[in-house]
Structures are given as structure tokens and as C-alpha cells.
DNA sequence: TTATTTTTGTAGTCATCGCTCCATAAATCC
DNA sequence: GGATTTATGGAGCGATGACTACAAAAATAA
């Protein structure tokens, strides 16, 4: 029932097989720096995280920063990717579990309740409510995040479609609407988490939300 | 069933009875300027709205700005107040309607679906997901918004409590959890709205959410 | 009319923002 | 060893952020 989440830096490092080549070697662990940046962006958002905040947390200088990551915006995109692949991996993992559709969604919500209130990571979700209000100059960023949100909702649609094929759900179920409902709920839970709601309350929300699960006719 | 929302500037002006006194008179309509600022903050958030954006939209100079509103942060607080009292008034209005509790909540959700997708105002809610990720220097702002969110959830709790007293709800209903559920959903719907979800889809979400309403034993 | 009060317009100020330049350091290739 | 390549440290840059100083303008009070 529990899902093992790996956010540790060491584990991340293994995926970066220490490139050997000419030139002076990097004096810092790129994956570790990326992880530090992700936590900062997650906690404070894009605008709320200054360049100096980043270099300080990553333990590198401005030149190393630009040499390794290109720009603040490029780094942000990388941290979003890292979040999806690592800290937020529970989402896709659970959707691939070989249980029935209702159990899968119940598991998704209870895991969200737990993940959104971990004490070793920022609360809530890095993407759920990010950049919904931003300057027109940040349109690319807003679109990037909106796209991520759309993709996660699409993943719910896909899983519900499989549920219909498996006979878990009535064939006439409005799966787009049902996906939108659980999607909205998860985003709201993320906001609640950032406001400091207790984990147990989030679990109660999850329990109530499963009451809305469609009943066979 | 429909709720009349007044956001028009003219209507707002009537509450400011044109102070007469010594000194040069203000050359602009304060309520109108406040309304323009509210729309800007609502659409772009606090950080995403620059001082120049504000003065341009309000049609006033920097000195007039500070003379009339004190600071950017003070203006933001005023716009939040204006939002709660005017553009977001449907929320408290509906909670005071003399219908049964279930109908009240159903009305709340369908109205949210409609209000979050008006074409004469920014989409979504000004407060629902604002400043959940921000710099530590903006702690006051974040707390201000978190407080507003807490208050709206408390209003739901109060209404549910009345429902128990009226016999609309089973006495053992976990009203705090139920309020948290609908609160989370509304916030998620606001995020969806900002991502451009169609109004009809929001109405479907509202319909599904009412399936979670507690059933008498 | 003159004094007083308040608002306005213009031209700044100062801090911070993300970012860049360039000389130097540390590795590999020949 | 010398050439080449890549990364680092440190200084600083232009743009923008919110905000302010100050004199002139426009009203009322005496």
C-alpha cells in the first residue's frame, strides 16, 4: 500500500554518470544542486526565489550556475522535470498499479494526503497551483505549468478509460468530468497543505471525495 | 437561483461620498482606481503586478498613488477587501440563503463554476491559490491570504453547523472535514478556471462533488 | 487677498534583479 | 611539456523594482 519515494540526492546522482573529458572538472554535485534548487522553487515559487537564494542554496557561484544550468528559467524547467520524475513520482506510479480503478483512485488520494504533508520536503505540490497568477512576461512559465497540470489530468482520464475497459466503471461514465473532479480536488488539497492543514484532515477529505465515486446503476 | 454580482465601478463609487474640504481635490475616482488595481492583482498576482502596471491601469501618477493608497502592499490589502465585499460577495450571500443545507452547497458550487469563468472579470478566484509559494519577505502577504482562506472555510463550517441544528444533516456529520472537502474543491476549481477549463466542465465537477454529500443513515 | 491645506507632476533615489566579462585554475590530448 | 578545453572566482553591468523629494497647482478658510 505504501509507495517508496526517492528524493535523496545520492540516489539521484547515480543517473548522472560523471562525465569524463577535457577541461576542469565541476567542483559540485550537479544533481545535488538541482535538488536544492527544486526545494527552493517548490517552497517559494519562481518569482519568490532570487538568483542569490539559488546560488547560496546550491553552494555555487554565478559563473558555475550559468555554465551548468544556462539561466534561471532553464533551471526551473529542469527542477519541474526532476519533481515529476522523482518527488512526484508517486502519482504516475500509483496510476500504473494493477488494482481496480476505485482502489487506485482511493490510493492516489490517500497518498496525496501523506505526500503533501511530509516533513522532509516542502508541503503541497510544486506544480498544482504554481504561476496561476503571473505577469504577461512569464507566459512561457505559466504555460509550462498549465501543460503539466493538463498532462496529469490526462493521466487520470487514461486510467479511468482503462477502468471502463476492465468493467470497473459503467461504460457511460463521464470520465473527463470525473478526472476533472479528482484533479481539482488534488489541487485544492495541495493549497490546503501549503496553508498548514493537518495530514489527518487531508485524509478525511480523501475519504469524503471517494463518496463521489460513480455507483453502478 | 441566480445571484446578482456588482463589480461595476459606478456602484462602488456611491460608498465614497466625495469628501469636501480644504486642499486640491483628487483628480481621479478612487473607487474606480481601486477596481482597476483589483483586476490587475487578481489576474497577475502581487509579484506579477509592477508599480508601473498599477499606475498605468489606474491612470494616476506615482505621487497620487502614494498619497491615496500608501504603498503597494496597502493597496493590495484594500483590493482583497474590495474583492471579498464585491466581486466575491456571491460566496457569503449564498451561505445566508434560507434554503436547506444541501441546496445551499449545490448552489455554492454551481455559482462558483459560473463566477470563475466570467468573461468580464479575470478567471478563477483572486484569493483561492494566491501566494501559496512566495519569498519569506512576503510572509505577511501569505498570511493575509491564508487567513482569508481560513475564514471562508470557517464560513462553510458555520453553515454546516446550522444544517445540523436544522436537521438537514446527521448530527454526527464531520462538518470540519466536509467543509475542508468543499473548500479544497472550490480552490481546485479556481485553479482549473485559470488554466482555461470550460465553464460547463466546472459545472460537471460541481455535480460530481455533490455526490459526496452525506446520506442519512 | 492672503494663508493654509491637500494633490499633482517631474525628476529623481536606492536596492535588487538576473546576468555577463574576463582572467585564472585544473583537467585532458598530443 | 605545451596546447586545448572546460570550470571557477570576482567584479560589475544594465534594467527594473518600489518609493521619495520638492516645487507648482488648485481648492478652502480667514
Coordinates of C-alpha atoms (C1' of nucleotides) in Angstrom, one line a residue:
Chain A
X1 CA 0.0 0.0 0.0
X2 CA 2.8 2.4 0.8
X3 CA 4.9 3.9 -2.0
X4 CA 8.6 4.4 -1.6
X5 CA 9.6 7.9 -2.7
X6 CA 13.2 8.6 -3.5
X7 CA 14.2 12.3 -3.3
X8 CA 17.6 11.7 -1.8
X9 CA 20.4 13.3 -3.6
X10 CA 22.7 10.3 -3.6
X11 CA 20.1 8.3 -5.4
X12 CA 19.7 11.0 -8.0
X13 CA 23.4 11.1 -8.6
X14 CA 23.6 7.6 -9.9
X15 CA 21.7 8.7 -13.0
X16 CA 24.4 11.2 -13.9
X17 CA 27.4 9.0 -14.7
X18 CA 30.1 11.6 -14.0
X19 CA 31.1 12.7 -17.5
X20 CA 34.9 12.4 -18.1
X21 CA 36.5 14.6 -20.6
X22 CA 38.8 17.5 -21.2
X23 CA 38.7 20.6 -19.1
X24 CA 38.5 21.4 -15.4
X25 CA 36.0 19.2 -13.7
X26 CA 32.9 20.5 -12.0
X27 CA 33.5 21.2 -8.3
X28 CA 30.0 20.4 -7.2
X29 CA 27.4 17.7 -7.5
X30 CA 25.0 18.8 -10.2
X31 CA 22.2 16.5 -9.1
X32 CA 22.5 17.7 -5.5
X33 CA 22.5 21.4 -6.6
X34 CA 19.4 20.7 -8.8
X35 CA 17.7 19.1 -5.8
X36 CA 18.4 22.1 -3.6
X37 CA 17.0 24.4 -6.4
X38 CA 13.9 22.3 -6.6
X39 CA 13.2 22.5 -2.9
X40 CA 13.6 26.3 -3.1
X41 CA 11.4 26.7 -6.1
X42 CA 8.8 24.4 -4.6
X43 CA 8.7 26.3 -1.4
X44 CA 8.9 29.9 -2.8
X45 CA 7.9 29.7 -6.4
X46 CA 9.7 31.1 -9.4
X47 CA 9.4 34.8 -8.6
X48 CA 9.9 34.2 -4.9
X49 CA 13.3 32.6 -5.4
X50 CA 16.0 35.0 -6.3
X51 CA 19.2 34.3 -8.1
X52 CA 21.2 34.8 -4.9
X53 CA 18.9 32.5 -3.0
X54 CA 19.6 29.8 -5.6
X55 CA 23.4 30.1 -5.7
X56 CA 23.5 30.2 -1.9
X57 CA 21.4 27.1 -1.5
X58 CA 23.2 25.3 -4.3
X59 CA 26.6 26.3 -3.0
X60 CA 27.9 27.6 -6.3
X61 CA 29.0 30.9 -7.9
X62 CA 27.1 32.8 -10.6
X63 CA 29.5 31.6 -13.3
X64 CA 29.2 28.0 -12.3
X65 CA 25.4 28.5 -12.2
X66 CA 25.2 29.7 -15.8
X67 CA 27.8 27.3 -17.0
X68 CA 25.9 24.4 -15.7
X69 CA 22.2 25.4 -16.0
X70 CA 22.0 28.2 -18.6
X71 CA 19.5 30.5 -16.9
X72 CA 17.1 30.8 -14.0
X73 CA 14.2 29.8 -16.3
X74 CA 16.1 26.8 -17.7
X75 CA 16.9 25.7 -14.2
X76 CA 13.3 26.0 -13.2
X77 CA 12.2 23.7 -16.1
X78 CA 14.8 21.2 -15.0
X79 CA 13.5 21.3 -11.5
X80 CA 10.0 20.7 -12.7
X81 CA 11.2 17.7 -14.7
X82 CA 13.1 16.4 -11.6
X83 CA 9.9 16.9 -9.5
X84 CA 7.8 14.9 -11.9
X85 CA 10.3 12.2 -12.2
X86 CA 11.3 11.9 -8.5
X87 CA 9.4 13.7 -5.7
X88 CA 6.1 13.5 -7.6
X89 CA 6.7 10.0 -9.0
X90 CA 4.1 8.5 -6.6
X91 CA 1.4 9.9 -8.9
X92 CA 2.3 8.0 -12.1
X93 CA 3.4 5.0 -10.1
X94 CA 0.0 4.6 -8.4
X95 CA -1.8 5.0 -11.7
X96 CA 0.1 2.0 -13.0
X97 CA -0.7 -0.3 -10.1
X98 CA -2.6 -3.4 -11.2
X99 CA -5.6 -2.9 -8.8
X100 CA -9.1 -2.0 -9.7
X101 CA -9.9 1.6 -10.6
X102 CA -11.7 2.6 -7.5
X103 CA -8.9 1.4 -5.3
X104 CA -6.3 3.1 -7.4
X105 CA -8.0 6.4 -7.0
X106 CA -8.5 5.9 -3.3
X107 CA -4.8 5.1 -3.1
X108 CA -4.0 8.2 -5.1
X109 CA -5.9 10.5 -2.8
X110 CA -4.6 9.0 0.5
X111 CA -1.0 9.1 -0.9
X112 CA -1.5 12.7 -1.9
X113 CA -2.7 13.4 1.7
X114 CA 0.5 11.9 3.0
X115 CA 2.9 13.2 0.4
X116 CA 1.6 16.8 0.7
X117 CA 2.4 16.9 4.4
X118 CA 5.9 15.3 4.5
X119 CA 8.2 16.9 7.0
X120 CA 11.3 16.3 4.9
X121 CA 10.0 18.2 1.9
X122 CA 8.1 21.4 1.2
X123 CA 4.4 20.9 1.8
X124 CA 1.9 20.6 -1.0
X125 CA 2.7 20.1 -4.7
X126 CA 5.3 22.1 -6.6
X127 CA 3.0 22.3 -9.7
X128 CA -0.6 22.2 -8.5
X129 CA -1.2 25.9 -8.0
X130 CA 2.0 27.4 -9.4
X131 CA 2.1 30.5 -11.6
X132 CA -1.7 30.7 -11.9
X133 CA -1.3 34.4 -11.4
X134 CA 1.7 35.9 -13.0
X135 CA 3.0 38.8 -15.2
X136 CA 2.4 38.5 -19.0
X137 CA 6.2 38.3 -19.4
X138 CA 6.1 35.0 -17.6
X139 CA 3.6 33.5 -20.1
X140 CA 6.0 30.7 -21.0
X141 CA 6.4 29.7 -17.4
X142 CA 2.6 29.8 -16.9
X143 CA 2.1 27.7 -20.0
X144 CA 4.7 25.2 -18.9
X145 CA 2.9 24.6 -15.6
X146 CA -0.5 24.6 -17.1
X147 CA 0.7 21.9 -19.5
X148 CA 2.0 19.8 -16.6
X149 CA -1.4 20.1 -14.9
X150 CA -3.2 19.2 -18.1
X151 CA -0.9 16.1 -18.5
X152 CA -1.6 14.9 -15.0
X153 CA -5.3 15.2 -15.6
X154 CA -5.0 13.4 -18.9
X155 CA -3.3 10.6 -17.0
X156 CA -6.4 10.3 -14.8
X157 CA -8.6 10.2 -17.9
X158 CA -6.5 7.4 -19.4
X159 CA -6.7 5.4 -16.2
X160 CA -10.5 5.9 -16.0
X161 CA -10.7 4.7 -19.6
X162 CA -8.9 1.6 -18.7
X163 CA -11.4 1.2 -15.9
X164 CA -14.2 1.2 -18.3
X165 CA -12.5 -1.3 -20.5
X166 CA -11.9 -3.5 -17.4
X167 CA -15.5 -3.3 -16.4
X168 CA -14.6 -1.4 -13.2
X169 CA -16.8 1.6 -14.3
X170 CA -20.1 2.0 -16.0
X171 CA -19.4 2.4 -19.7
X172 CA -21.4 5.7 -19.8
X173 CA -19.3 7.3 -17.1
X174 CA -18.3 10.8 -17.9
X175 CA -14.6 10.1 -17.4
X176 CA -13.4 13.6 -18.4
X177 CA -15.6 15.2 -15.8
X178 CA -14.6 12.6 -13.2
X179 CA -10.9 13.2 -13.9
X180 CA -11.5 17.0 -13.7
X181 CA -13.2 16.5 -10.3
X182 CA -10.3 14.5 -8.8
X183 CA -7.8 16.8 -10.4
X184 CA -9.4 19.8 -8.9
X185 CA -9.6 18.1 -5.6
X186 CA -5.9 17.2 -5.6
X187 CA -5.0 20.8 -6.5
X188 CA -7.2 22.1 -3.7
X189 CA -5.6 19.6 -1.3
X190 CA -2.2 21.0 -2.3
X191 CA -3.3 24.5 -1.5
X192 CA -4.7 23.4 1.9
X193 CA -1.4 21.6 2.6
X194 CA 0.6 24.8 2.0
X195 CA -1.7 26.6 4.4
X196 CA -0.7 24.1 7.0
X197 CA -3.8 21.8 7.2
X198 CA -3.0 18.7 9.3
X199 CA -2.3 15.5 7.4
X200 CA -5.3 13.7 9.1
X201 CA -7.7 16.4 7.7
X202 CA -6.4 15.7 4.2
X203 CA -7.1 12.1 4.7
X204 CA -10.7 12.9 5.7
X205 CA -11.0 15.0 2.6
X206 CA -9.8 12.0 0.6
X207 CA -12.3 9.7 2.3
X208 CA -15.2 12.1 1.5
X209 CA -14.0 12.5 -2.1
X210 CA -14.3 8.8 -2.6
X211 CA -18.0 9.0 -1.8
X212 CA -18.4 10.7 -5.1
X213 CA -17.2 7.7 -6.9
X214 CA -19.8 6.6 -9.5
X215 CA -22.1 3.8 -8.4
X216 CA -23.2 1.0 -10.8
X217 CA -26.8 1.6 -11.9
Chain B
X1 CA -31.3 30.9 -8.3
X2 CA -29.1 33.5 -9.9
X3 CA -27.1 35.9 -7.9
X4 CA -26.6 39.4 -9.0
X5 CA -23.0 40.5 -8.7
X6 CA -22.0 44.1 -8.7
X7 CA -18.5 44.8 -9.7
X8 CA -19.2 47.9 -11.6
X9 CA -17.2 51.0 -10.7
X10 CA -20.1 53.4 -10.6
X11 CA -21.8 51.3 -8.0
X12 CA -18.7 51.2 -5.9
X13 CA -18.4 55.0 -6.0
X14 CA -21.5 55.6 -4.2
X15 CA -19.9 54.3 -1.0
X16 CA -17.3 57.0 -1.2
X17 CA -19.2 60.2 -0.6
X18 CA -16.8 62.6 -2.2
X19 CA -15.1 64.2 0.8
X20 CA -15.3 68.0 0.7
X21 CA -12.6 70.0 2.5
X22 CA -9.6 72.2 2.1
X23 CA -6.9 71.4 -0.4
X24 CA -6.7 70.5 -4.0
X25 CA -9.4 67.9 -4.9
X26 CA -8.4 64.4 -6.1
X27 CA -8.4 64.4 -9.9
X28 CA -9.4 60.7 -10.1
X29 CA -12.1 58.3 -8.9
X30 CA -10.6 56.5 -6.1
X31 CA -13.1 53.6 -6.3
X32 CA -12.5 53.2 -10.0
X33 CA -8.7 53.2 -9.5
X34 CA -9.1 50.6 -6.7
X35 CA -11.2 48.4 -9.1
X36 CA -8.6 48.6 -11.8
X37 CA -5.9 47.6 -9.3
X38 CA -8.0 44.7 -8.1
X39 CA -8.4 43.3 -11.6
X40 CA -4.7 43.6 -12.2
X41 CA -3.8 41.9 -8.9
X42 CA -6.4 39.3 -9.5
X43 CA -5.0 38.5 -12.9
X44 CA -1.3 38.7 -12.3
X45 CA -0.9 38.3 -8.5
X46 CA 1.1 40.6 -6.2
X47 CA 4.6 40.0 -7.6
X48 CA 3.4 39.8 -11.2
X49 CA 1.9 43.3 -10.9
X50 CA 4.5 46.1 -11.1
X51 CA 4.2 49.6 -9.7
X52 CA 4.2 51.0 -13.3
X53 CA 1.5 48.5 -14.3
X54 CA -0.7 49.8 -11.4
X55 CA -0.3 53.5 -12.0
X56 CA -0.9 52.9 -15.8
X57 CA -4.1 50.9 -15.2
X58 CA -5.3 53.3 -12.5
X59 CA -4.5 56.3 -14.6
X60 CA -2.6 58.2 -11.9
X61 CA 0.9 59.3 -11.1
X62 CA 3.3 57.9 -8.5
X63 CA 2.6 60.8 -6.1
X64 CA -1.1 60.4 -6.4
X65 CA -0.7 56.7 -5.8
X66 CA 1.2 57.1 -2.6
X67 CA -0.9 59.9 -1.4
X68 CA -4.1 57.9 -1.9
X69 CA -3.1 54.4 -1.1
X70 CA 0.1 54.5 1.0
X71 CA 2.0 51.6 -0.6
X72 CA 1.7 48.7 -3.0
X73 CA 1.1 46.3 -0.1
X74 CA -1.5 48.5 1.5
X75 CA -3.3 48.8 -1.9
X76 CA -3.2 45.0 -2.2
X77 CA -4.9 44.6 1.1
X78 CA -7.5 47.1 0.0
X79 CA -8.1 45.2 -3.2
X80 CA -8.5 42.0 -1.2
X81 CA -11.1 43.7 0.9
X82 CA -12.9 45.0 -2.2
X83 CA -12.8 41.5 -3.7
X84 CA -14.4 39.9 -0.7
X85 CA -17.0 42.6 -0.4
X86 CA -17.9 42.9 -4.0
X87 CA -16.6 40.5 -6.7
X88 CA -16.6 37.6 -4.3
X89 CA -19.8 38.6 -2.4
X90 CA -21.7 35.7 -4.0
X91 CA -19.9 33.4 -1.6
X92 CA -21.3 34.9 1.7
X93 CA -24.6 35.8 0.0
X94 CA -25.3 32.2 -0.9
X95 CA -24.3 30.9 2.6
X96 CA -27.0 33.2 4.0
X97 CA -29.8 32.0 1.8
X98 CA -32.7 30.4 3.6
X99 CA -32.7 27.1 1.8
X100 CA -31.7 23.7 3.1
X101 CA -28.0 23.0 3.5
X102 CA -27.6 20.6 0.6
X103 CA -29.2 23.1 -1.8
X104 CA -27.1 25.8 -0.4
X105 CA -23.9 23.9 -1.1
X106 CA -25.1 22.8 -4.5
X107 CA -25.8 26.5 -5.3
X108 CA -22.4 27.5 -4.0
X109 CA -20.6 25.1 -6.3
X110 CA -22.7 25.9 -9.4
X111 CA -22.3 29.6 -8.8
X112 CA -18.6 29.2 -8.3
X113 CA -18.5 27.4 -11.7
X114 CA -20.2 30.4 -13.3
X115 CA -18.3 33.1 -11.4
X116 CA -14.9 31.5 -12.0
X117 CA -15.5 31.7 -15.8
X118 CA -17.0 35.2 -16.3
X119 CA -15.8 37.0 -19.4
X120 CA -16.0 40.4 -17.8
X121 CA -13.6 39.6 -15.0
X122 CA -10.4 37.7 -14.5
X123 CA -11.0 33.9 -14.3
X124 CA -10.9 31.9 -11.1
X125 CA -10.6 33.4 -7.6
X126 CA -8.4 36.2 -6.5
X127 CA -7.6 34.5 -3.2
X128 CA -8.0 30.8 -3.7
X129 CA -4.4 29.9 -4.7
X130 CA -2.7 33.2 -4.2
X131 CA 0.8 33.5 -2.6
X132 CA 1.0 29.8 -1.6
X133 CA 4.5 29.9 -2.9
X134 CA 6.3 33.1 -2.1
X135 CA 9.5 34.6 -0.7
X136 CA 10.0 34.7 3.1
X137 CA 9.9 38.5 2.8
X138 CA 6.3 38.2 1.8
X139 CA 5.2 36.3 4.8
X140 CA 2.7 39.0 5.8
X141 CA 1.1 38.8 2.4
X142 CA 1.0 35.0 2.5
X143 CA -0.5 35.0 6.0
X144 CA -3.1 37.6 4.9
X145 CA -4.3 35.3 2.1
X146 CA -4.1 32.2 4.2
X147 CA -6.3 33.9 6.8
X148 CA -8.8 34.8 4.1
X149 CA -8.9 31.2 3.0
X150 CA -9.3 30.0 6.6
X151 CA -12.2 32.4 7.1
X152 CA -14.1 31.2 4.0
X153 CA -13.7 27.6 5.2
X154 CA -14.9 28.6 8.6
X155 CA -18.0 30.1 7.0
X156 CA -18.7 26.7 5.5
X157 CA -18.3 25.1 8.9
X158 CA -20.7 27.5 10.4
X159 CA -23.3 26.9 7.7
X160 CA -22.9 23.1 8.1
X161 CA -23.4 23.5 11.8
X162 CA -26.6 25.3 11.1
X163 CA -27.6 22.4 8.9
X164 CA -27.2 20.0 11.8
X165 CA -29.2 22.2 14.0
X166 CA -31.9 22.4 11.3
X167 CA -31.9 18.7 10.9
X168 CA -30.6 18.9 7.4
X169 CA -27.6 16.8 8.3
X170 CA -27.0 13.8 10.5
X171 CA -25.8 15.1 13.9
X172 CA -22.6 13.0 13.8
X173 CA -21.5 14.5 10.5
X174 CA -17.8 15.5 10.5
X175 CA -18.6 19.1 9.4
X176 CA -15.0 20.3 9.6
X177 CA -13.9 17.5 7.2
X178 CA -16.9 18.2 5.0
X179 CA -16.1 21.9 4.9
X180 CA -12.5 21.1 4.2
X181 CA -13.5 18.9 1.3
X182 CA -15.7 21.6 -0.4
X183 CA -13.1 24.2 0.4
X184 CA -10.4 22.2 -1.3
X185 CA -12.7 21.6 -4.3
X186 CA -13.5 25.2 -4.7
X187 CA -9.8 26.1 -4.7
X188 CA -9.1 23.4 -7.2
X189 CA -11.9 24.7 -9.4
X190 CA -10.4 28.2 -9.3
X191 CA -7.0 26.8 -10.5
X192 CA -8.8 24.9 -13.3
X193 CA -10.5 28.1 -14.3
X194 CA -7.3 29.9 -14.5
X195 CA -6.0 27.2 -16.7
X196 CA -8.9 27.8 -19.1
X197 CA -11.2 25.0 -18.3
X198 CA -14.7 25.5 -19.9
X199 CA -17.5 26.6 -17.7
X200 CA -19.5 23.5 -18.5
X201 CA -16.8 21.3 -17.2
X202 CA -16.7 23.2 -13.9
X203 CA -20.4 22.6 -13.6
X204 CA -19.8 18.9 -14.1
X205 CA -17.3 19.0 -11.4
X206 CA -19.8 20.7 -9.1
X207 CA -22.4 18.0 -9.9
X208 CA -20.0 15.2 -9.1
X209 CA -18.9 16.9 -5.9
X210 CA -22.5 16.9 -4.7
X211 CA -22.5 13.1 -4.9
X212 CA -20.2 13.2 -1.9
X213 CA -22.9 14.8 0.2
X214 CA -23.5 12.8 3.3
X215 CA -26.5 10.4 3.1
X216 CA -28.9 9.9 6.1
X217 CA -28.2 6.5 7.7
Chain C
dT1 C1' -6.3 88.9 -0.9
dT2 C1' -3.6 86.0 1.7
dA3 C1' -2.7 81.9 4.3
dT4 C1' -3.4 77.1 4.7
dT5 C1' -4.2 72.6 3.1
dT6 C1' -4.0 68.9 0.1
dT7 C1' -3.0 66.9 -4.5
dT8 C1' -0.2 66.6 -8.6
dG9 C1' 3.9 66.3 -12.0
dT10 C1' 8.5 65.6 -12.7
dA11 C1' 12.6 64.0 -11.7
dG12 C1' 15.0 61.6 -9.3
dT13 C1' 17.0 57.6 -5.4
dC14 C1' 18.5 53.4 -3.8
dA15 C1' 18.2 48.4 -3.6
dT16 C1' 17.8 44.3 -6.0
dC17 C1' 17.2 41.7 -10.1
dG18 C1' 19.1 38.3 -13.5
dC19 C1' 23.1 38.1 -15.9
dT20 C1' 28.0 38.8 -18.1
dC21 C1' 33.1 39.6 -18.6
dC22 C1' 37.5 38.0 -18.1
dA23 C1' 41.5 36.5 -16.1
dT24 C1' 42.8 32.2 -13.8
dA25 C1' 42.6 27.3 -12.3
dA26 C1' 42.5 22.5 -13.3
dA27 C1' 41.7 18.8 -16.1
dT28 C1' 42.9 16.0 -20.8
dC29 C1' 45.1 15.4 -25.5
dC30 C1' 49.2 15.4 -28.4
Chain D
dG1 C1' 55.8 20.0 -21.6
dG2 C1' 52.7 22.8 -24.4
dA3 C1' 48.1 23.3 -26.4
dT4 C1' 43.4 22.9 -25.7
dT5 C1' 39.3 22.7 -23.2
dT6 C1' 36.2 23.5 -19.5
dA7 C1' 35.1 25.4 -14.9
dT8 C1' 35.7 28.9 -11.4
dG9 C1' 36.1 33.4 -8.7
dG10 C1' 35.3 38.0 -8.5
dA11 C1' 33.9 42.3 -10.1
dG12 C1' 30.5 44.7 -12.2
dC13 C1' 26.5 45.9 -15.6
dG14 C1' 22.1 47.5 -17.4
dA15 C1' 17.3 47.2 -16.3
dT16 C1' 13.7 47.3 -13.3
dG17 C1' 11.7 47.3 -8.7
dA18 C1' 9.2 50.2 -5.2
dC19 C1' 9.4 54.5 -3.4
dT20 C1' 10.6 59.8 -2.4
dA21 C1' 11.7 65.0 -2.7
dC22 C1' 10.0 69.1 -3.9
dA23 C1' 8.0 72.7 -6.1
dA24 C1' 3.8 74.1 -8.5
dA25 C1' -1.3 73.8 -8.8
dA26 C1' -5.9 74.1 -7.0
dA27 C1' -9.1 74.1 -3.7
dT28 C1' -11.0 76.3 1.1
dA29 C1' -10.6 79.4 5.4
dA30 C1' -9.7 83.7 7.3

